[in-house]
Amino acid sequence: MTTIVMERIGRLFISLQHIKQVPRLLTSEASPSMPGTVRDTEVPHFFRERYVRAGYRPLHRRWRYYFLSAFRRHNETVNIWTHLLAFLALLAKMSHVAQTVDLVRDPHAWPLLILILSALNYTAWSVAAHLLGSKSEMCHYAFFFLDYVGVAQYQYGSAVVHYYYAAEEGLHRRAGAVFMPVAALLSWLSCLGCCYGKYRNHTLPPWVRKVGQVAPSTITYMWDISPVVHRVVVGDPDPAVVYHLSHIAFFLGCAFFFAFPVLERCWPGGCDFLGQGHQLFHVLLSCCTMCQIHASYLDYGGRRGVYARLHAADDPALFAALYVLTLLVCVLIAAFMLRKAKRLLDRQDKSE
């Protein structure tokens, strides 16, 4: 009797073991096995982030590996999802705005449409860079250069809504002829600075690359935000000003965490998955963008009498054309720098 009972218990135990294996079998059939992450010493040095010791994905895997890595734990997972969720939130915001604003047939709404499209672009291209940039050295350059194109065209989108909706008559009279051309030029230089900083990451210390990226972007932001600052100083308070000030506060926060990896510096290796300055930069920049869009939406509805009087009838079409030109020039800059990066990698391969 005892023997029979023990045999049944043994069969039950074996059955339970088989049941436990079912999820593993289903997972292995649904996706290829993913190698574990590697340490910073096992990837090229320009892939490495300061004070992030582990969690890097190995290079030269199949594309499917990198796409599915969005659902795996590594040091880019949070960077991927912060801007992916921001992209979805921006789509929802665009849908909400479109319920009360004719973004296509009303030319006065085109600057707002440019801002939303530029925000969708920069979040989407940021997701692509952090998701796929570990495929190879060339993919790393290509996707991050595309990311910098997204940042530059978003800077132009910011400039056009600030100038079109937020500018007071005094600033418009003094800078109206040059404001948007200068904003476009600064966006091009910002794209060039970011791409060149990434390209020279082979030979320059990380802080030099940061300066090359931060300095042009800072100058561009100061120019782009000047209509809002002027309005806050000399204009009458209104509901949109609160969102403009929130947008500025969020931007200052994200600029700080982009330039200074405070948490990583305090706990080297302790922020490999969560707590990196770039992750906080993503979160604060997303909040900044949402506040900026809402402020511009309020300005579109509340200041129509002002901006309709200040701007010529063909200004929206001109600014839209300048946005397309800015996007095209930034893509050409990225392509030029990618060609230089390819030559650099080819020379390194030959020297080895």
Coordinates of C-alpha atoms in Angstrom, one line a residue:
M1 CA 0.0 0.0 0.0
T2 CA 2.8 2.4 1.0
T3 CA 4.6 1.6 -2.3
I4 CA 1.5 2.4 -4.4
V5 CA 1.0 5.7 -2.6
M6 CA 4.7 6.6 -3.1
E7 CA 4.4 5.8 -6.8
R8 CA 1.4 8.0 -7.3
I9 CA 3.1 10.9 -5.5
G10 CA 6.1 10.4 -7.7
R11 CA 3.9 10.5 -10.9
L12 CA 2.2 13.6 -9.6
F13 CA 5.5 15.3 -8.9
I14 CA 6.7 14.5 -12.5
S15 CA 3.5 15.9 -13.9
L16 CA 3.9 19.1 -12.0
Q17 CA 7.5 19.4 -13.3
H18 CA 6.1 19.0 -16.9
I19 CA 3.5 21.7 -16.3
K20 CA 6.2 24.1 -15.0
Q21 CA 8.1 23.6 -18.3
V22 CA 5.1 24.7 -20.5
P23 CA 5.6 28.5 -20.2
R24 CA 9.3 28.1 -20.9
L25 CA 8.6 26.0 -24.0
L26 CA 6.0 28.6 -25.2
T27 CA 8.4 31.4 -24.7
S28 CA 11.3 29.7 -26.5
E29 CA 9.0 29.0 -29.5
A30 CA 7.6 32.5 -29.6
S31 CA 11.0 34.3 -29.5
P32 CA 14.6 33.4 -30.0
S33 CA 16.8 32.9 -27.0
M34 CA 18.4 36.2 -26.0
P35 CA 21.9 36.3 -24.7
G36 CA 22.6 38.0 -21.4
T37 CA 23.8 41.5 -21.2
V38 CA 27.5 42.3 -21.1
R39 CA 29.7 44.7 -19.2
D40 CA 31.1 48.0 -20.4
T41 CA 34.5 46.4 -21.1
E42 CA 32.9 44.1 -23.7
V43 CA 31.5 46.8 -26.0
P44 CA 33.3 49.5 -28.0
H45 CA 34.2 52.5 -25.8
F46 CA 31.9 55.0 -27.6
F47 CA 28.9 52.8 -26.7
R48 CA 29.7 53.2 -23.0
E49 CA 27.9 55.7 -20.7
R50 CA 29.8 57.2 -17.8
Y51 CA 29.4 55.2 -14.6
V52 CA 27.1 52.6 -16.2
R53 CA 29.0 49.4 -15.7
A54 CA 26.7 46.7 -17.0
G55 CA 23.5 46.0 -18.9
Y56 CA 24.9 46.5 -22.4
R57 CA 23.4 44.4 -25.2
P58 CA 25.9 42.5 -27.3
L59 CA 26.5 43.6 -30.9
H60 CA 25.8 41.9 -34.2
R61 CA 22.7 40.0 -33.2
R62 CA 19.7 39.6 -35.5
W63 CA 17.3 42.6 -35.8
R64 CA 14.7 40.6 -34.1
Y65 CA 16.8 40.4 -31.0
Y66 CA 17.0 44.2 -30.7
F67 CA 13.3 44.7 -31.3
L68 CA 12.4 42.1 -28.7
S69 CA 14.9 43.6 -26.3
A70 CA 12.3 46.3 -25.5
F71 CA 10.7 43.7 -23.3
R72 CA 14.0 42.7 -21.6
R73 CA 15.9 44.2 -18.7
H74 CA 19.0 46.1 -19.9
N75 CA 20.4 49.6 -19.5
E76 CA 18.4 51.0 -22.3
T77 CA 15.0 49.6 -21.4
V78 CA 13.8 52.6 -19.4
N79 CA 15.1 55.0 -22.1
I80 CA 13.0 53.1 -24.7
W81 CA 9.8 53.1 -22.7
T82 CA 10.0 56.7 -21.4
H83 CA 9.8 58.1 -25.0
L84 CA 7.6 55.3 -26.3
L85 CA 5.0 56.2 -23.7
A86 CA 5.6 59.9 -24.5
F87 CA 4.9 59.2 -28.2
L88 CA 1.6 57.5 -27.3
A89 CA 0.7 60.4 -25.0
L90 CA 1.5 62.9 -27.8
L91 CA -0.8 61.0 -30.2
A92 CA -3.6 61.2 -27.6
K93 CA -2.9 65.0 -27.2
M94 CA -3.0 65.5 -30.9
S95 CA -6.4 63.7 -31.1
H96 CA -7.7 65.9 -28.3
V97 CA -6.5 69.1 -29.9
A98 CA -7.9 68.1 -33.3
Q99 CA -11.4 67.9 -31.7
T100 CA -11.5 71.7 -31.4
V101 CA -8.8 72.9 -33.8
D102 CA -8.8 72.4 -37.6
L103 CA -5.1 71.6 -37.8
V104 CA -5.1 71.3 -41.6
R105 CA -7.5 73.8 -43.0
D106 CA -6.9 76.7 -40.6
P107 CA -3.5 78.2 -41.5
H108 CA -3.2 79.8 -38.1
A109 CA -3.1 76.3 -36.6
W110 CA -0.2 75.2 -38.8
P111 CA 2.5 76.3 -36.2
L112 CA 0.7 74.2 -33.6
L113 CA 0.6 71.3 -36.1
I114 CA 4.4 71.7 -36.7
L115 CA 5.1 71.6 -33.0
I116 CA 3.1 68.4 -32.5
L117 CA 4.6 66.7 -35.5
S118 CA 8.1 67.6 -34.5
A119 CA 7.4 66.3 -31.0
L120 CA 6.2 63.0 -32.4
N121 CA 9.3 62.8 -34.6
Y122 CA 11.8 63.4 -31.9
T123 CA 10.2 60.8 -29.5
A124 CA 9.9 58.2 -32.3
W125 CA 13.5 58.7 -33.4
S126 CA 14.7 58.6 -29.8
V127 CA 13.0 55.3 -29.3
A128 CA 14.6 53.9 -32.5
A129 CA 18.1 55.1 -31.4
H130 CA 17.9 53.5 -27.9
L131 CA 16.2 50.3 -29.2
L132 CA 18.4 49.6 -32.3
G133 CA 21.6 51.6 -31.7
S134 CA 23.4 48.6 -30.2
K135 CA 23.1 46.5 -33.4
S136 CA 26.6 47.6 -34.7
E137 CA 28.9 50.6 -34.8
M138 CA 27.3 51.9 -38.0
C139 CA 23.8 51.4 -36.6
H140 CA 24.8 53.3 -33.5
Y141 CA 26.0 56.3 -35.5
A142 CA 23.0 56.2 -37.9
F143 CA 20.2 55.9 -35.4
F144 CA 21.7 58.5 -33.0
F145 CA 22.4 60.9 -35.8
L146 CA 18.7 60.5 -36.7
D147 CA 17.9 61.1 -33.0
Y148 CA 19.8 64.4 -33.3
V149 CA 17.8 65.3 -36.4
G150 CA 14.7 64.8 -34.3
V151 CA 16.0 67.1 -31.6
A152 CA 16.9 69.9 -34.1
Q153 CA 13.6 69.9 -36.0
Y154 CA 11.8 69.9 -32.6
Q155 CA 13.8 73.0 -31.7
Y156 CA 12.4 74.6 -34.9
G157 CA 8.9 73.5 -34.0
S158 CA 9.3 75.2 -30.6
A159 CA 10.5 78.4 -32.1
V160 CA 7.6 78.7 -34.6
V161 CA 4.9 78.4 -31.9
H162 CA 6.7 80.7 -29.5
Y163 CA 7.1 83.4 -32.2
Y164 CA 3.7 82.9 -33.9
Y165 CA 1.5 82.7 -30.8
A166 CA 3.4 84.1 -27.8
A167 CA 5.3 87.1 -29.2
E168 CA 4.2 90.6 -28.1
E169 CA 4.0 93.4 -30.6
G170 CA 7.3 95.0 -29.4
L171 CA 9.4 91.9 -30.0
H172 CA 7.6 91.2 -33.3
R173 CA 8.5 94.7 -34.5
R174 CA 12.1 94.4 -33.6
A175 CA 12.9 90.8 -34.6
G176 CA 10.1 89.8 -37.0
A177 CA 12.2 89.8 -40.1
V178 CA 15.0 87.6 -38.7
F179 CA 13.5 85.5 -35.9
M180 CA 12.5 82.4 -37.9
P181 CA 15.5 82.3 -40.3
V182 CA 17.9 82.6 -37.3
A183 CA 15.9 79.9 -35.5
A184 CA 16.3 77.6 -38.5
L185 CA 20.0 78.3 -38.7
L186 CA 20.5 77.6 -35.0
S187 CA 18.6 74.3 -35.4
W188 CA 21.0 73.3 -38.2
L189 CA 24.0 74.2 -36.0
S190 CA 22.6 72.3 -33.1
C191 CA 22.2 69.2 -35.3
L192 CA 25.8 69.6 -36.5
G193 CA 27.1 70.0 -33.0
C194 CA 25.4 66.9 -31.7
C195 CA 26.4 64.8 -34.7
Y196 CA 30.0 66.0 -34.5
G197 CA 30.2 65.4 -30.8
K198 CA 29.1 61.8 -31.3
Y199 CA 31.5 61.4 -34.2
R200 CA 34.4 62.6 -32.2
N201 CA 33.5 60.4 -29.3
H202 CA 36.3 58.1 -30.4
T203 CA 39.0 60.6 -29.6
L204 CA 37.6 63.2 -27.2
P205 CA 36.7 62.9 -23.5
P206 CA 33.0 62.5 -22.7
W207 CA 32.7 65.9 -21.2
V208 CA 34.0 67.5 -24.5
R209 CA 31.2 65.7 -26.4
K210 CA 28.7 66.9 -23.9
V211 CA 29.9 70.5 -24.3
G212 CA 29.7 70.1 -28.1
Q213 CA 26.1 69.0 -27.8
V214 CA 24.9 71.2 -24.9
A215 CA 26.4 74.6 -26.0
P216 CA 24.6 74.8 -29.5
S217 CA 21.4 73.5 -28.0
T218 CA 21.5 76.0 -25.2
I219 CA 22.0 78.9 -27.6
T220 CA 19.2 77.6 -29.7
Y221 CA 16.8 77.3 -26.8
M222 CA 17.6 80.8 -25.5
W223 CA 16.7 82.2 -28.9
D224 CA 13.6 80.1 -29.3
I225 CA 12.2 80.8 -25.8
S226 CA 12.8 84.6 -26.0
P227 CA 9.3 85.5 -27.1
V228 CA 7.9 83.7 -24.1
V229 CA 10.3 85.3 -21.7
H230 CA 9.6 88.7 -23.2
R231 CA 5.8 88.1 -22.8
V232 CA 6.1 87.0 -19.2
V233 CA 8.1 90.1 -18.4
V234 CA 6.0 92.7 -20.2
G235 CA 2.7 91.1 -20.9
D236 CA -0.5 90.6 -18.9
P237 CA -0.8 87.3 -17.0
D238 CA -3.1 84.7 -18.6
P239 CA -3.8 80.9 -18.1
A240 CA -1.2 80.0 -20.7
V241 CA 1.7 81.7 -18.9
V242 CA 1.5 79.0 -16.1
Y243 CA 2.1 76.3 -18.7
H244 CA 4.9 78.3 -20.3
L245 CA 6.6 78.7 -17.0
S246 CA 6.2 74.9 -16.3
H247 CA 7.6 74.1 -19.7
I248 CA 10.7 76.3 -18.9
A249 CA 11.1 74.7 -15.4
F250 CA 10.9 71.2 -16.9
F251 CA 13.4 72.1 -19.6
L252 CA 15.9 73.4 -17.1
G253 CA 15.6 70.2 -15.1
C254 CA 16.1 68.0 -18.1
A255 CA 19.1 70.1 -19.3
F256 CA 20.7 69.6 -15.9
F257 CA 20.3 65.8 -15.9
F258 CA 21.5 65.6 -19.5
A259 CA 24.7 67.4 -18.7
F260 CA 25.4 66.1 -15.2
P261 CA 25.0 62.3 -14.4
V262 CA 24.5 63.0 -10.7
L263 CA 23.1 59.7 -9.5
E264 CA 25.5 57.6 -11.6
R265 CA 28.4 59.5 -10.3
C266 CA 27.3 59.0 -6.7
W267 CA 26.6 55.2 -7.2
P268 CA 28.8 53.9 -10.1
G269 CA 27.2 50.7 -11.3
G270 CA 24.1 51.2 -9.1
C271 CA 22.1 52.9 -11.8
D272 CA 22.7 50.4 -14.6
F273 CA 19.0 49.7 -15.0
L274 CA 17.1 52.6 -13.2
G275 CA 18.1 56.0 -12.1
Q276 CA 20.3 57.2 -14.9
G277 CA 20.4 60.9 -15.7
H278 CA 19.4 60.3 -19.3
Q279 CA 16.3 58.5 -18.1
L280 CA 15.3 61.5 -16.0
F281 CA 16.1 63.7 -19.0
H282 CA 13.6 61.7 -21.0
V283 CA 10.9 62.0 -18.4
L284 CA 11.4 65.8 -17.8
L285 CA 11.6 66.5 -21.6
S286 CA 8.4 64.7 -22.2
C287 CA 6.7 66.7 -19.4
C288 CA 8.2 69.9 -20.9
T289 CA 6.8 69.0 -24.3
M290 CA 3.3 68.3 -23.0
C291 CA 3.2 71.7 -21.2
Q292 CA 4.5 73.5 -24.2
I293 CA 1.9 72.0 -26.5
H294 CA -0.9 72.9 -24.0
A295 CA 0.4 76.4 -23.6
S296 CA 0.5 76.9 -27.4
Y297 CA -3.0 75.4 -27.7
L298 CA -4.3 78.0 -25.1
D299 CA -2.4 80.8 -27.0
Y300 CA -4.0 79.6 -30.3
G301 CA -7.5 80.1 -28.8
G302 CA -6.9 83.0 -26.5
R303 CA -4.6 85.3 -28.5
R304 CA -6.0 85.0 -32.0
G305 CA -6.7 88.8 -32.1
V306 CA -3.0 89.4 -31.4
Y307 CA -1.2 87.0 -33.7
A308 CA -3.7 87.4 -36.6
R309 CA -2.9 91.1 -36.6
L310 CA 0.8 90.7 -36.3
H311 CA 1.4 88.0 -38.9
A312 CA 0.9 88.2 -42.7
A313 CA -1.5 85.9 -44.4
D314 CA 1.3 83.9 -46.0
D315 CA 3.4 83.5 -42.8
P316 CA 2.0 80.1 -41.8
A317 CA 2.9 78.7 -45.3
L318 CA 6.3 80.3 -45.2
F319 CA 7.1 78.8 -41.7
A320 CA 5.8 75.4 -42.8
A321 CA 8.1 75.5 -45.8
L322 CA 11.0 76.6 -43.6
Y323 CA 10.2 73.6 -41.3
V324 CA 10.5 71.2 -44.3
L325 CA 13.8 72.9 -45.3
T326 CA 15.1 72.6 -41.7
L327 CA 14.3 68.9 -41.7
L328 CA 15.9 68.4 -45.1
V329 CA 19.1 70.2 -44.1
C330 CA 19.4 68.3 -40.8
V331 CA 19.0 65.0 -42.7
L332 CA 21.8 66.1 -45.0
I333 CA 24.0 67.0 -42.1
A334 CA 23.4 63.6 -40.5
A335 CA 24.1 61.8 -43.8
F336 CA 27.4 63.8 -44.2
M337 CA 28.5 62.9 -40.7
L338 CA 27.5 59.3 -41.1
R339 CA 29.7 59.1 -44.2
K340 CA 32.6 60.5 -42.1
A341 CA 31.8 57.9 -39.4
K342 CA 31.9 55.1 -41.9
R343 CA 35.3 56.2 -43.2
L344 CA 36.6 56.3 -39.6
L345 CA 35.3 52.8 -38.9
D346 CA 36.8 51.5 -42.2
R347 CA 40.2 53.0 -41.2
Q348 CA 40.0 51.3 -37.8
D349 CA 39.2 48.0 -39.4
K350 CA 42.2 48.2 -41.8
S351 CA 44.5 49.2 -39.0
E352 CA 43.5 46.1 -37.0

